[in-house]
Amino acid sequence: MLKMSHAGNYLLGLTMLHYTAPKQADRKKNPVAWCSSIVPVEFLRALDVLPLFPENHAALIGARKMGVELAEAAEAIGYSNDICSYARADIGHILTGKSPVDGLARPDFLVCCNNICGTVVKWYENLAKHFHVPLFLLDTPFNHEREISEHSLRYVEGQLREFIPWLEGVTGKIFDYERFQEIAMVSNETSKLWREVLALAKHKPAPFTAFDTFNYMAPIVTMRGTPEALEYYRLLLDELLQKVKEGAAAVPGEKYRLLWNGIPVWYSMRPMLQLLAKYRANLVCSTYTNGWVLEFDTDNLLGSMARVYSAIMINQSLGLKLTNLQKMLSNFDLDGIIHHSNRSCKPYCFGLYDLSRQLQASNHAVPEMIFDGDQTDPRHFSWAQFESRFQSFIEPLMLTQSPNGYRRQS
Amino acid sequence: MESVLQSLLEVAANPSSEVSRWRQRTGGKVVGWLPIYVPEEIIHAAGALPVSLWGGRTEIVRADAHLQGFACSVVRAVLEYGLKGTYNMVDGFIFPSTCDHIQNTSDIWASLFPDRPKFDLVYPANRQSKAAVVYLEQLFADLEQWLEELTGQKVTSEKLRESVKIYNCYRALLADLFSLRSRKPESLSGPEMGQIVKSSLFLEKAEFNRHLSDLLPWLEHRKVKPAPKARLVLTGIMAEPQEILAILDELGGAIVADDLALGARILRAPVREELPLPAALVDRHLRLGPCSTLYDWRKGRGAHVQHLVAEHAADGVIFINMKFCEAEEFDYPVLKAELEEAGIPLLFLEVEQQMAAMGQIRTRLQAFLEVLGKGAGS
Amino acid sequence: MILTMGVDLGSITAKCVILQDGHQVLAERVVKGGMIGGGAEKAVAEALTAAGVAQEEIANAVATGYGRVIYAAANEEMSEIGCHGKGAFFQEPAARIVIDIGGQDFKVIKLGAGGRVVNFVMNEKCAAGTGRFLEVMAQALGHPVSELAQIGSRATEKVAISSTCTVFAESEVISHLAADKKVADIVAGIHESIARRIAGLAQRLTLEDKILVTGGVAQNQGVVAALAERLGREMFVPRFPQSNGALGAALYAFEKSSLVR
């Protein structure tokens, strides 16, 4: 057993709490809501609603290698193997009761935001039908331009205003705006710390890998707006700062700094890390974890929430995605990109080939690799293919780089 | 009359030459739109010809460099056609926010064809919201402005009212055609029926209306096949490849009602002419459905399909699944459970626009009719 | 005496059954060469010789399988699914489920009274779970597909083949070989993979006892055993697993000919 850090222990405790508290909750006081991964959870916290996140749960299912078994259970009742494996795995858990965390407590209502995909809308429709519970959809129109249009933002803000009486209706509680503001402030503070954590990867060598951040991210996803999550990121930041001070490297002898573009391959993180470490390559950052840096303007909370929740990267145009990649490449001084062409996540990977083409044509061009995979369902992933693609991606890098370290700054 | 029918079938079989002819004849602009819902009335009122770009059977060669194999065959075909020049006579493109596939293909399209006019019709998915009304009004106003710039013609309220009348007439005529299909399934072959609907998506609607109103009385007395052994309801995105309909004819099955996107779904909900314009178009969009691509937390599709089965005295339902259409694939298990409970036989038929081998499809259809007690061995 | 014939033209093999009076199998032949390669004619000729009857003596013939539309000599056609139902009911009247695993596809058929098909599911365009999958894997291992069952029986554990995609699975098999995994264990993993895929689809129907396994792959005991384990039910392989569809066609031909009389 590895020695667990203080923050690491705290994280385990939080995860336990997150999944067990809803099971024991008095539903009158603490109703339980199932939510898609980036919803304005601040409204829920203000009413003492306990949110659960089937996508986060599905990631755990994937990491514990239960994806195939549960996806197959959903397929047995007619779910196509083509649809998102998070959805299949999670529906499989509902059907079989199997789960790495003893299942999700039954929802009293559902909240879905399509800022990550249209898939969640369909998924939540089916959940509403299955559980016979109400569903609120927050629609954040896809932005095809450089800027999100004003009338789109007004529409989203309008829905946020309607969300309050809807929530009062389903919870039977009165919405306390002041409490909401306090929670939004906590949420803000937490996001800020999360951003600072991620930024530490700018240090050379980086004190962690992007795969570590896939673990660190759980509280920002599931417990945003709680003092516990805030406390966790304080602890984590302290620990990581200490590591930086000591010059600790997540990958000893770090030579290549890479970006991970996509959702993790949850069931294959360890072999990937081992493979990368063999070549002294570190994935120092990812576009995925950035999704939860959500900072609001507390003077115009609803307006800025409308903007922040609409501006999730996979809800934006290819042009903005490109700009984002270019920024990360220079901010983190990166040598290459690994793109996950993920059968489950259409918005994340349709356009990937053109994104890569445009990047190669820009003055930010770095070596890239694209591999075919799936976040939870290993039936759509081939380790042998990943390994050989990675080797053909890293070998040219090895030839063009100075032997003792980093790329020369231009 | 046979020649009128033939001319419609010709349009459906070869839409691009018809569209090119229209363009040459009128000097007007052609506006192509992707599935599923577009307020064609506004395009029509701007003097342009709205044509549907719903993919088709073409070998995918160029599009593979831009889209993964798990993108649906419709967007892959659209991209392929775009890249190989089939859409050269199209002056403007409308990409509705129907699904992740179309939405993301729109951005790929923009990067490939930055100079070709494109409008992203990003609908409000939350149609229950009051804010959706204002948003949708603005969206249609933006579309109107984009069309005016494209065509150089003003969309006056008179023109719009005229277009609305033509489109309401079009929907009414197709409703008559659908009623004929149920009352006298032997009057048209399956492929003919599909092709008539398809031709309407490429012809100027006043012209199409003239043809169809001429045809309808004649069709009442036409007989091209024996009375069907099995009456079926078809639900899904579209009845393509059309060989499926020919196979069904051959086996003695008839589609008597549909819940297809390229079919009954886009033809529902006439515009309320008593309402002011363009508010009436907004009102229509808010009333559309049920449809897998229009958010519906009550999942009304099952009840609708059951209603169709009862209304048209159907023996069973075929769910024709456009592979990789997530919206449809999420609806299927729910519909399956509901129909099972209601004791209505259901066949799942998976298709792609580019598929060539019909052997398995034939086996499934034949066996389904046998299950219904309407095939060989019964 | 009424003689009828059933021909089942698969993708890889052609099957022919000659039946006397709708209850006695006079001849059964399975030959290589399906739709292309004249398999049908060969199977028919061989079956006629074996039964010692002339083509003219056959009162009625029915064709089924992919080639059914192409094979013009037959008087009637019936879907393979319907034929498998009939064949299964004849071979085992208590059968309620038939799992037919062919070269290009597999189907799971639910039977009602009298062998009538009440529901069915089939694999989609992907080759996972079919004879084709087995063949590609056998090739990767460098063994004939007919030896897989025997090799698999010596396995001490199952090496997981996680990909269902044939191309991915093939590379998995190769990397297992490279990692010095026992061939027998890999084969057991391959059998398991097929069973998983079929069981997954089979569960879309409400399963009942008794389950019959037919088709070319039914001769592979490893796959049958893996299926039994996954579905938690006993599997029966009938006397004519590969010709079950042709048998059903011959039975149907008999029903039709007696109707005519």
PDB file of N, CA and C in Angstrom, chain A residues 77-80 82-84 117-119 121-123 125-126 129 133-135 137 139 141-142 144 151-152 155 159 162 317-318 341 343 346-347 349-351 353-354 357-358, chain B residues 65-66 68 70-71 100-101 103-104 107-108 111-112 120 122 124-126 129-132 135 138 142 292 295-297 299 323-324 326-327 329-334 338:
ATOM      1  N   ILE A  77     -31.220  -4.804 -22.871  1.00  0.00           N
ATOM      2  CA  ILE A  77     -32.609  -4.338 -22.982  1.00  0.00           C
ATOM      3  C   ILE A  77     -32.802  -3.423 -24.192  1.00  0.00           C
ATOM      4  N   GLY A  78     -31.804  -3.374 -25.050  1.00  0.00           N
ATOM      5  CA  GLY A  78     -32.018  -2.678 -26.318  1.00  0.00           C
ATOM      6  C   GLY A  78     -31.162  -1.445 -26.545  1.00  0.00           C
ATOM      7  N   TYR A  79     -30.322  -1.074 -25.581  1.00  0.00           N
ATOM      8  CA  TYR A  79     -29.445   0.073 -25.812  1.00  0.00           C
ATOM      9  C   TYR A  79     -28.374  -0.308 -26.811  1.00  0.00           C
ATOM     10  N   SER A  80     -28.190   0.532 -27.817  1.00  0.00           N
ATOM     11  CA  SER A  80     -27.207   0.251 -28.844  1.00  0.00           C
ATOM     12  C   SER A  80     -25.802   0.423 -28.296  1.00  0.00           C
ATOM     13  N   ASP A  82     -23.602   1.683 -29.833  1.00  0.00           N
ATOM     14  CA  ASP A  82     -23.065   2.927 -30.392  1.00  0.00           C
ATOM     15  C   ASP A  82     -23.179   4.107 -29.440  1.00  0.00           C
ATOM     16  N   ILE A  83     -24.093   4.038 -28.486  1.00  0.00           N
ATOM     17  CA  ILE A  83     -24.296   5.233 -27.673  1.00  0.00           C
ATOM     18  C   ILE A  83     -23.260   5.303 -26.553  1.00  0.00           C
ATOM     19  N   CYS A  84     -23.126   6.484 -26.014  1.00  0.00           N
ATOM     20  CA  CYS A  84     -22.134   6.805 -24.988  1.00  0.00           C
ATOM     21  C   CYS A  84     -22.026   5.713 -23.923  1.00  0.00           C
ATOM     22  N   CYS A 117     -23.026  17.894 -24.315  1.00  0.00           N
ATOM     23  CA  CYS A 117     -23.459  17.097 -25.470  1.00  0.00           C
ATOM     24  C   CYS A 117     -24.984  17.049 -25.513  1.00  0.00           C
ATOM     25  N   GLY A 118     -25.485  16.580 -26.644  1.00  0.00           N
ATOM     26  CA  GLY A 118     -26.916  16.330 -26.748  1.00  0.00           C
ATOM     27  C   GLY A 118     -27.269  14.965 -26.180  1.00  0.00           C
ATOM     28  N   THR A 119     -26.261  14.117 -26.006  1.00  0.00           N
ATOM     29  CA  THR A 119     -26.496  12.777 -25.472  1.00  0.00           C
ATOM     30  C   THR A 119     -27.165  12.828 -24.105  1.00  0.00           C
ATOM     31  N   VAL A 121     -29.170  14.859 -22.903  1.00  0.00           N
ATOM     32  CA  VAL A 121     -30.597  15.201 -22.959  1.00  0.00           C
ATOM     33  C   VAL A 121     -31.422  13.917 -23.127  1.00  0.00           C
ATOM     34  N   LYS A 122     -30.987  13.079 -24.064  1.00  0.00           N
ATOM     35  CA  LYS A 122     -31.698  11.823 -24.299  1.00  0.00           C
ATOM     36  C   LYS A 122     -31.577  10.888 -23.097  1.00  0.00           C
ATOM     37  N   TRP A 123     -30.392  10.829 -22.548  1.00  0.00           N
ATOM     38  CA  TRP A 123     -30.125   9.971 -21.387  1.00  0.00           C
ATOM     39  C   TRP A 123     -31.066  10.362 -20.236  1.00  0.00           C
ATOM     40  N   GLU A 125     -33.873  12.101 -20.398  1.00  0.00           N
ATOM     41  CA  GLU A 125     -35.271  11.799 -20.737  1.00  0.00           C
ATOM     42  C   GLU A 125     -35.595  10.376 -20.268  1.00  0.00           C
ATOM     43  N   ASN A 126     -34.676   9.461 -20.597  1.00  0.00           N
ATOM     44  CA  ASN A 126     -34.924   8.061 -20.259  1.00  0.00           C
ATOM     45  C   ASN A 126     -34.897   7.841 -18.755  1.00  0.00           C
ATOM     46  N   LYS A 129     -38.184   8.951 -17.349  1.00  0.00           N
ATOM     47  CA  LYS A 129     -39.209   7.948 -17.626  1.00  0.00           C
ATOM     48  C   LYS A 129     -39.059   6.763 -16.659  1.00  0.00           C
ATOM     49  N   VAL A 133     -39.674  10.775 -12.343  1.00  0.00           N
ATOM     50  CA  VAL A 133     -39.370  11.993 -11.578  1.00  0.00           C
ATOM     51  C   VAL A 133     -39.223  13.159 -12.553  1.00  0.00           C
ATOM     52  N   PRO A 134     -39.425  14.397 -12.062  1.00  0.00           N
ATOM     53  CA  PRO A 134     -39.306  15.553 -12.957  1.00  0.00           C
ATOM     54  C   PRO A 134     -37.862  15.829 -13.371  1.00  0.00           C
ATOM     55  N   LEU A 135     -37.742  16.462 -14.514  1.00  0.00           N
ATOM     56  CA  LEU A 135     -36.432  16.764 -15.093  1.00  0.00           C
ATOM     57  C   LEU A 135     -36.395  18.228 -15.509  1.00  0.00           C
ATOM     58  N   LEU A 137     -34.270  20.808 -17.818  1.00  0.00           N
ATOM     59  CA  LEU A 137     -33.215  20.927 -18.826  1.00  0.00           C
ATOM     60  C   LEU A 137     -32.749  22.367 -18.890  1.00  0.00           C
ATOM     61  N   ASP A 139     -30.750  24.542 -21.226  1.00  0.00           N
ATOM     62  CA  ASP A 139     -30.255  24.494 -22.610  1.00  0.00           C
ATOM     63  C   ASP A 139     -29.266  25.619 -22.843  1.00  0.00           C
ATOM     64  N   PRO A 141     -27.250  26.936 -25.811  1.00  0.00           N
ATOM     65  CA  PRO A 141     -27.062  26.754 -27.253  1.00  0.00           C
ATOM     66  C   PRO A 141     -25.590  26.679 -27.642  1.00  0.00           C
ATOM     67  N   PHE A 142     -25.303  25.788 -28.571  1.00  0.00           N
ATOM     68  CA  PHE A 142     -23.940  25.622 -29.083  1.00  0.00           C
ATOM     69  C   PHE A 142     -23.486  26.934 -29.723  1.00  0.00           C
ATOM     70  N   HIS A 144     -21.286  28.600 -32.433  1.00  0.00           N
ATOM     71  CA  HIS A 144     -20.503  28.346 -33.649  1.00  0.00           C
ATOM     72  C   HIS A 144     -19.573  29.501 -33.982  1.00  0.00           C
ATOM     73  N   HIS A 151     -28.227  37.219 -27.313  1.00  0.00           N
ATOM     74  CA  HIS A 151     -29.583  36.685 -27.130  1.00  0.00           C
ATOM     75  C   HIS A 151     -29.550  35.236 -26.647  1.00  0.00           C
ATOM     76  N   SER A 152     -28.473  34.545 -26.959  1.00  0.00           N
ATOM     77  CA  SER A 152     -28.309  33.207 -26.413  1.00  0.00           C
ATOM     78  C   SER A 152     -28.101  33.301 -24.888  1.00  0.00           C
ATOM     79  N   TYR A 155     -31.281  34.039 -23.127  1.00  0.00           N
ATOM     80  CA  TYR A 155     -32.120  32.832 -23.075  1.00  0.00           C
ATOM     81  C   TYR A 155     -31.662  31.908 -21.925  1.00  0.00           C
ATOM     82  N   GLN A 159     -33.655  30.939 -18.409  1.00  0.00           N
ATOM     83  CA  GLN A 159     -33.898  29.597 -17.881  1.00  0.00           C
ATOM     84  C   GLN A 159     -33.408  29.466 -16.445  1.00  0.00           C
ATOM     85  N   GLU A 162     -35.970  30.729 -14.293  1.00  0.00           N
ATOM     86  CA  GLU A 162     -37.091  29.781 -14.180  1.00  0.00           C
ATOM     87  C   GLU A 162     -36.721  28.564 -13.331  1.00  0.00           C
ATOM     88  N   SER A 317     -17.172  26.569 -30.870  1.00  0.00           N
ATOM     89  CA  SER A 317     -16.751  26.343 -32.259  1.00  0.00           C
ATOM     90  C   SER A 317     -15.353  25.742 -32.330  1.00  0.00           C
ATOM     91  N   LEU A 318     -15.077  25.143 -33.466  1.00  0.00           N
ATOM     92  CA  LEU A 318     -13.757  24.576 -33.731  1.00  0.00           C
ATOM     93  C   LEU A 318     -12.682  25.654 -33.590  1.00  0.00           C
ATOM     94  N   SER A 341      -9.713   9.916 -29.782  1.00  0.00           N
ATOM     95  CA  SER A 341     -10.887   9.852 -30.654  1.00  0.00           C
ATOM     96  C   SER A 341     -11.831   8.834 -30.021  1.00  0.00           C
ATOM     97  N   ARG A 343     -15.112   7.042 -29.062  1.00  0.00           N
ATOM     98  CA  ARG A 343     -16.364   6.625 -29.671  1.00  0.00           C
ATOM     99  C   ARG A 343     -17.582   7.082 -28.865  1.00  0.00           C
ATOM    100  N   LYS A 346     -19.082  12.231 -28.854  1.00  0.00           N
ATOM    101  CA  LYS A 346     -19.091  12.782 -30.205  1.00  0.00           C
ATOM    102  C   LYS A 346     -18.640  14.236 -30.251  1.00  0.00           C
ATOM    103  N   PRO A 347     -19.157  15.114 -29.373  1.00  0.00           N
ATOM    104  CA  PRO A 347     -18.751  16.517 -29.493  1.00  0.00           C
ATOM    105  C   PRO A 347     -17.253  16.718 -29.244  1.00  0.00           C
ATOM    106  N   CYS A 349     -14.919  14.679 -30.213  1.00  0.00           N
ATOM    107  CA  CYS A 349     -14.020  14.180 -31.244  1.00  0.00           C
ATOM    108  C   CYS A 349     -14.462  14.396 -32.691  1.00  0.00           C
ATOM    109  N   PHE A 350     -15.719  14.783 -32.950  1.00  0.00           N
ATOM    110  CA  PHE A 350     -16.034  15.161 -34.322  1.00  0.00           C
ATOM    111  C   PHE A 350     -15.387  16.527 -34.576  1.00  0.00           C
ATOM    112  N   GLY A 351     -14.538  16.591 -35.572  1.00  0.00           N
ATOM    113  CA  GLY A 351     -13.814  17.834 -35.829  1.00  0.00           C
ATOM    114  C   GLY A 351     -12.348  17.729 -35.437  1.00  0.00           C
ATOM    115  N   TYR A 353      -9.981  15.806 -36.562  1.00  0.00           N
ATOM    116  CA  TYR A 353      -9.052  15.722 -37.690  1.00  0.00           C
ATOM    117  C   TYR A 353      -8.779  17.114 -38.254  1.00  0.00           C
ATOM    118  N   ASP A 354      -9.816  17.940 -38.317  1.00  0.00           N
ATOM    119  CA  ASP A 354      -9.630  19.286 -38.853  1.00  0.00           C
ATOM    120  C   ASP A 354      -8.936  20.197 -37.849  1.00  0.00           C
ATOM    121  N   ARG A 357      -5.426  19.371 -38.297  1.00  0.00           N
ATOM    122  CA  ARG A 357      -4.959  19.933 -39.567  1.00  0.00           C
ATOM    123  C   ARG A 357      -4.681  21.434 -39.414  1.00  0.00           C
ATOM    124  N   GLN A 358      -5.613  22.136 -38.736  1.00  0.00           N
ATOM    125  CA  GLN A 358      -5.441  23.580 -38.569  1.00  0.00           C
ATOM    126  C   GLN A 358      -4.270  23.906 -37.644  1.00  0.00           C
TER     127      GLN A 358
ATOM    128  N   ALA B  65     -11.652  11.688 -44.202  1.00  0.00           N
ATOM    129  CA  ALA B  65     -10.520  12.457 -43.698  1.00  0.00           C
ATOM    130  C   ALA B  65     -10.971  13.481 -42.653  1.00  0.00           C
ATOM    131  N   HIS B  66     -12.282  13.649 -42.528  1.00  0.00           N
ATOM    132  CA  HIS B  66     -12.788  14.705 -41.637  1.00  0.00           C
ATOM    133  C   HIS B  66     -13.710  14.195 -40.541  1.00  0.00           C
ATOM    134  N   GLN B  68     -15.054  10.690 -38.240  1.00  0.00           N
ATOM    135  CA  GLN B  68     -14.846   9.312 -37.840  1.00  0.00           C
ATOM    136  C   GLN B  68     -15.954   8.409 -38.401  1.00  0.00           C
ATOM    137  N   PHE B  70     -17.809   6.507 -36.892  1.00  0.00           N
ATOM    138  CA  PHE B  70     -19.002   6.409 -36.052  1.00  0.00           C
ATOM    139  C   PHE B  70     -19.847   7.679 -36.106  1.00  0.00           C
ATOM    140  N   ALA B  71     -19.575   8.536 -37.083  1.00  0.00           N
ATOM    141  CA  ALA B  71     -20.526   9.616 -37.383  1.00  0.00           C
ATOM    142  C   ALA B  71     -21.626   9.001 -38.245  1.00  0.00           C
ATOM    143  N   ASP B 100     -25.615  16.207 -32.059  1.00  0.00           N
ATOM    144  CA  ASP B 100     -24.170  16.438 -31.976  1.00  0.00           C
ATOM    145  C   ASP B 100     -23.504  16.218 -33.325  1.00  0.00           C
ATOM    146  N   HIS B 101     -24.025  15.285 -34.087  1.00  0.00           N
ATOM    147  CA  HIS B 101     -23.405  14.977 -35.380  1.00  0.00           C
ATOM    148  C   HIS B 101     -23.510  16.173 -36.327  1.00  0.00           C
ATOM    149  N   GLN B 103     -24.361  19.307 -35.581  1.00  0.00           N
ATOM    150  CA  GLN B 103     -23.793  20.499 -34.973  1.00  0.00           C
ATOM    151  C   GLN B 103     -22.278  20.560 -35.175  1.00  0.00           C
ATOM    152  N   ASN B 104     -21.623  19.436 -34.974  1.00  0.00           N
ATOM    153  CA  ASN B 104     -20.167  19.442 -35.115  1.00  0.00           C
ATOM    154  C   ASN B 104     -19.739  19.386 -36.573  1.00  0.00           C
ATOM    155  N   ASP B 107     -19.258  22.830 -38.024  1.00  0.00           N
ATOM    156  CA  ASP B 107     -17.958  23.482 -37.815  1.00  0.00           C
ATOM    157  C   ASP B 107     -16.895  22.932 -38.763  1.00  0.00           C
ATOM    158  N   ILE B 108     -16.968  21.635 -39.036  1.00  0.00           N
ATOM    159  CA  ILE B 108     -16.030  21.044 -40.002  1.00  0.00           C
ATOM    160  C   ILE B 108     -16.279  21.674 -41.374  1.00  0.00           C
ATOM    161  N   SER B 111     -14.846  25.043 -41.703  1.00  0.00           N
ATOM    162  CA  SER B 111     -13.396  25.082 -41.887  1.00  0.00           C
ATOM    163  C   SER B 111     -13.018  24.651 -43.305  1.00  0.00           C
ATOM    164  N   LEU B 112     -13.866  23.838 -43.946  1.00  0.00           N
ATOM    165  CA  LEU B 112     -13.568  23.394 -45.307  1.00  0.00           C
ATOM    166  C   LEU B 112     -14.033  24.405 -46.353  1.00  0.00           C
ATOM    167  N   ASP B 120     -26.242  28.859 -38.985  1.00  0.00           N
ATOM    168  CA  ASP B 120     -26.452  27.849 -37.956  1.00  0.00           C
ATOM    169  C   ASP B 120     -27.750  28.128 -37.229  1.00  0.00           C
ATOM    170  N   VAL B 122     -29.442  27.390 -34.506  1.00  0.00           N
ATOM    171  CA  VAL B 122     -29.307  26.753 -33.192  1.00  0.00           C
ATOM    172  C   VAL B 122     -30.605  26.960 -32.421  1.00  0.00           C
ATOM    173  N   PRO B 124     -33.690  26.574 -29.667  1.00  0.00           N
ATOM    174  CA  PRO B 124     -33.764  26.393 -28.220  1.00  0.00           C
ATOM    175  C   PRO B 124     -34.267  24.974 -27.930  1.00  0.00           C
ATOM    176  N   ALA B 125     -33.468  24.199 -27.233  1.00  0.00           N
ATOM    177  CA  ALA B 125     -33.877  22.823 -26.936  1.00  0.00           C
ATOM    178  C   ALA B 125     -34.942  22.807 -25.844  1.00  0.00           C
ATOM    179  N   ASN B 126     -34.879  23.797 -24.967  1.00  0.00           N
ATOM    180  CA  ASN B 126     -35.834  23.855 -23.850  1.00  0.00           C
ATOM    181  C   ASN B 126     -37.062  24.660 -24.290  1.00  0.00           C
ATOM    182  N   SER B 129     -39.420  26.653 -21.865  1.00  0.00           N
ATOM    183  CA  SER B 129     -39.022  27.913 -21.248  1.00  0.00           C
ATOM    184  C   SER B 129     -39.678  29.092 -21.953  1.00  0.00           C
ATOM    185  N   LYS B 130     -40.102  30.075 -21.138  1.00  0.00           N
ATOM    186  CA  LYS B 130     -40.659  31.296 -21.737  1.00  0.00           C
ATOM    187  C   LYS B 130     -39.577  32.038 -22.503  1.00  0.00           C
ATOM    188  N   ALA B 131     -38.352  31.920 -22.003  1.00  0.00           N
ATOM    189  CA  ALA B 131     -37.236  32.609 -22.669  1.00  0.00           C
ATOM    190  C   ALA B 131     -36.996  32.054 -24.066  1.00  0.00           C
ATOM    191  N   ALA B 132     -37.461  30.828 -24.312  1.00  0.00           N
ATOM    192  CA  ALA B 132     -37.250  30.210 -25.623  1.00  0.00           C
ATOM    193  C   ALA B 132     -37.992  30.973 -26.714  1.00  0.00           C
ATOM    194  N   TYR B 135     -36.022  34.007 -27.743  1.00  0.00           N
ATOM    195  CA  TYR B 135     -34.815  33.525 -28.400  1.00  0.00           C
ATOM    196  C   TYR B 135     -35.131  33.059 -29.820  1.00  0.00           C
ATOM    197  N   GLN B 138     -35.883  35.861 -32.236  1.00  0.00           N
ATOM    198  CA  GLN B 138     -34.634  36.485 -32.670  1.00  0.00           C
ATOM    199  C   GLN B 138     -33.921  35.611 -33.707  1.00  0.00           C
ATOM    200  N   ASP B 142     -32.953  36.612 -37.430  1.00  0.00           N
ATOM    201  CA  ASP B 142     -31.578  36.533 -37.945  1.00  0.00           C
ATOM    202  C   ASP B 142     -31.540  35.730 -39.241  1.00  0.00           C
ATOM    203  N   SER B 292     -37.557  12.246 -31.692  1.00  0.00           N
ATOM    204  CA  SER B 292     -36.388  11.894 -30.873  1.00  0.00           C
ATOM    205  C   SER B 292     -35.434  13.067 -30.715  1.00  0.00           C
ATOM    206  N   TYR B 295     -36.503  17.697 -27.445  1.00  0.00           N
ATOM    207  CA  TYR B 295     -36.523  17.303 -26.030  1.00  0.00           C
ATOM    208  C   TYR B 295     -37.948  17.068 -25.514  1.00  0.00           C
ATOM    209  N   ASP B 296     -38.144  15.928 -24.890  1.00  0.00           N
ATOM    210  CA  ASP B 296     -39.474  15.573 -24.394  1.00  0.00           C
ATOM    211  C   ASP B 296     -39.321  14.656 -23.182  1.00  0.00           C
ATOM    212  N   TRP B 297     -39.349  15.223 -22.007  1.00  0.00           N
ATOM    213  CA  TRP B 297     -39.076  14.404 -20.831  1.00  0.00           C
ATOM    214  C   TRP B 297     -40.238  13.457 -20.509  1.00  0.00           C
ATOM    215  N   LYS B 299     -41.489  11.587 -22.903  1.00  0.00           N
ATOM    216  CA  LYS B 299     -41.319  10.510 -23.880  1.00  0.00           C
ATOM    217  C   LYS B 299     -42.653  10.157 -24.548  1.00  0.00           C
ATOM    218  N   LYS B 323     -28.115   3.966 -38.270  1.00  0.00           N
ATOM    219  CA  LYS B 323     -27.025   3.616 -37.359  1.00  0.00           C
ATOM    220  C   LYS B 323     -26.266   4.860 -36.893  1.00  0.00           C
ATOM    221  N   PHE B 324     -25.933   4.887 -35.629  1.00  0.00           N
ATOM    222  CA  PHE B 324     -25.214   5.970 -34.949  1.00  0.00           C
ATOM    223  C   PHE B 324     -26.094   7.181 -34.645  1.00  0.00           C
ATOM    224  N   GLU B 326     -27.882   8.693 -32.173  1.00  0.00           N
ATOM    225  CA  GLU B 326     -28.051   8.479 -30.738  1.00  0.00           C
ATOM    226  C   GLU B 326     -29.457   8.818 -30.265  1.00  0.00           C
ATOM    227  N   ALA B 327     -30.026   9.874 -30.833  1.00  0.00           N
ATOM    228  CA  ALA B 327     -31.359  10.293 -30.398  1.00  0.00           C
ATOM    229  C   ALA B 327     -32.340   9.137 -30.591  1.00  0.00           C
ATOM    230  N   GLU B 329     -31.488   5.962 -31.015  1.00  0.00           N
ATOM    231  CA  GLU B 329     -31.040   4.770 -30.292  1.00  0.00           C
ATOM    232  C   GLU B 329     -31.393   4.846 -28.800  1.00  0.00           C
ATOM    233  N   PHE B 330     -31.531   6.052 -28.268  1.00  0.00           N
ATOM    234  CA  PHE B 330     -32.009   6.186 -26.884  1.00  0.00           C
ATOM    235  C   PHE B 330     -33.517   5.950 -26.804  1.00  0.00           C
ATOM    236  N   ASP B 331     -34.225   6.289 -27.858  1.00  0.00           N
ATOM    237  CA  ASP B 331     -35.676   6.094 -27.828  1.00  0.00           C
ATOM    238  C   ASP B 331     -36.052   4.615 -27.948  1.00  0.00           C
ATOM    239  N   TYR B 332     -35.195   3.861 -28.646  1.00  0.00           N
ATOM    240  CA  TYR B 332     -35.573   2.492 -28.965  1.00  0.00           C
ATOM    241  C   TYR B 332     -35.911   1.623 -27.744  1.00  0.00           C
ATOM    242  N   PRO B 333     -35.039   1.546 -26.722  1.00  0.00           N
ATOM    243  CA  PRO B 333     -35.384   0.647 -25.603  1.00  0.00           C
ATOM    244  C   PRO B 333     -36.698   1.037 -24.922  1.00  0.00           C
ATOM    245  N   VAL B 334     -36.946   2.341 -24.872  1.00  0.00           N
ATOM    246  CA  VAL B 334     -38.175   2.807 -24.225  1.00  0.00           C
ATOM    247  C   VAL B 334     -39.387   2.382 -25.058  1.00  0.00           C
ATOM    248  N   GLU B 338     -42.458  -0.306 -24.230  1.00  0.00           N
ATOM    249  CA  GLU B 338     -43.860   0.123 -24.278  1.00  0.00           C
ATOM    250  C   GLU B 338     -44.671  -0.719 -25.256  1.00  0.00           C
TER     251      GLU B 338
END
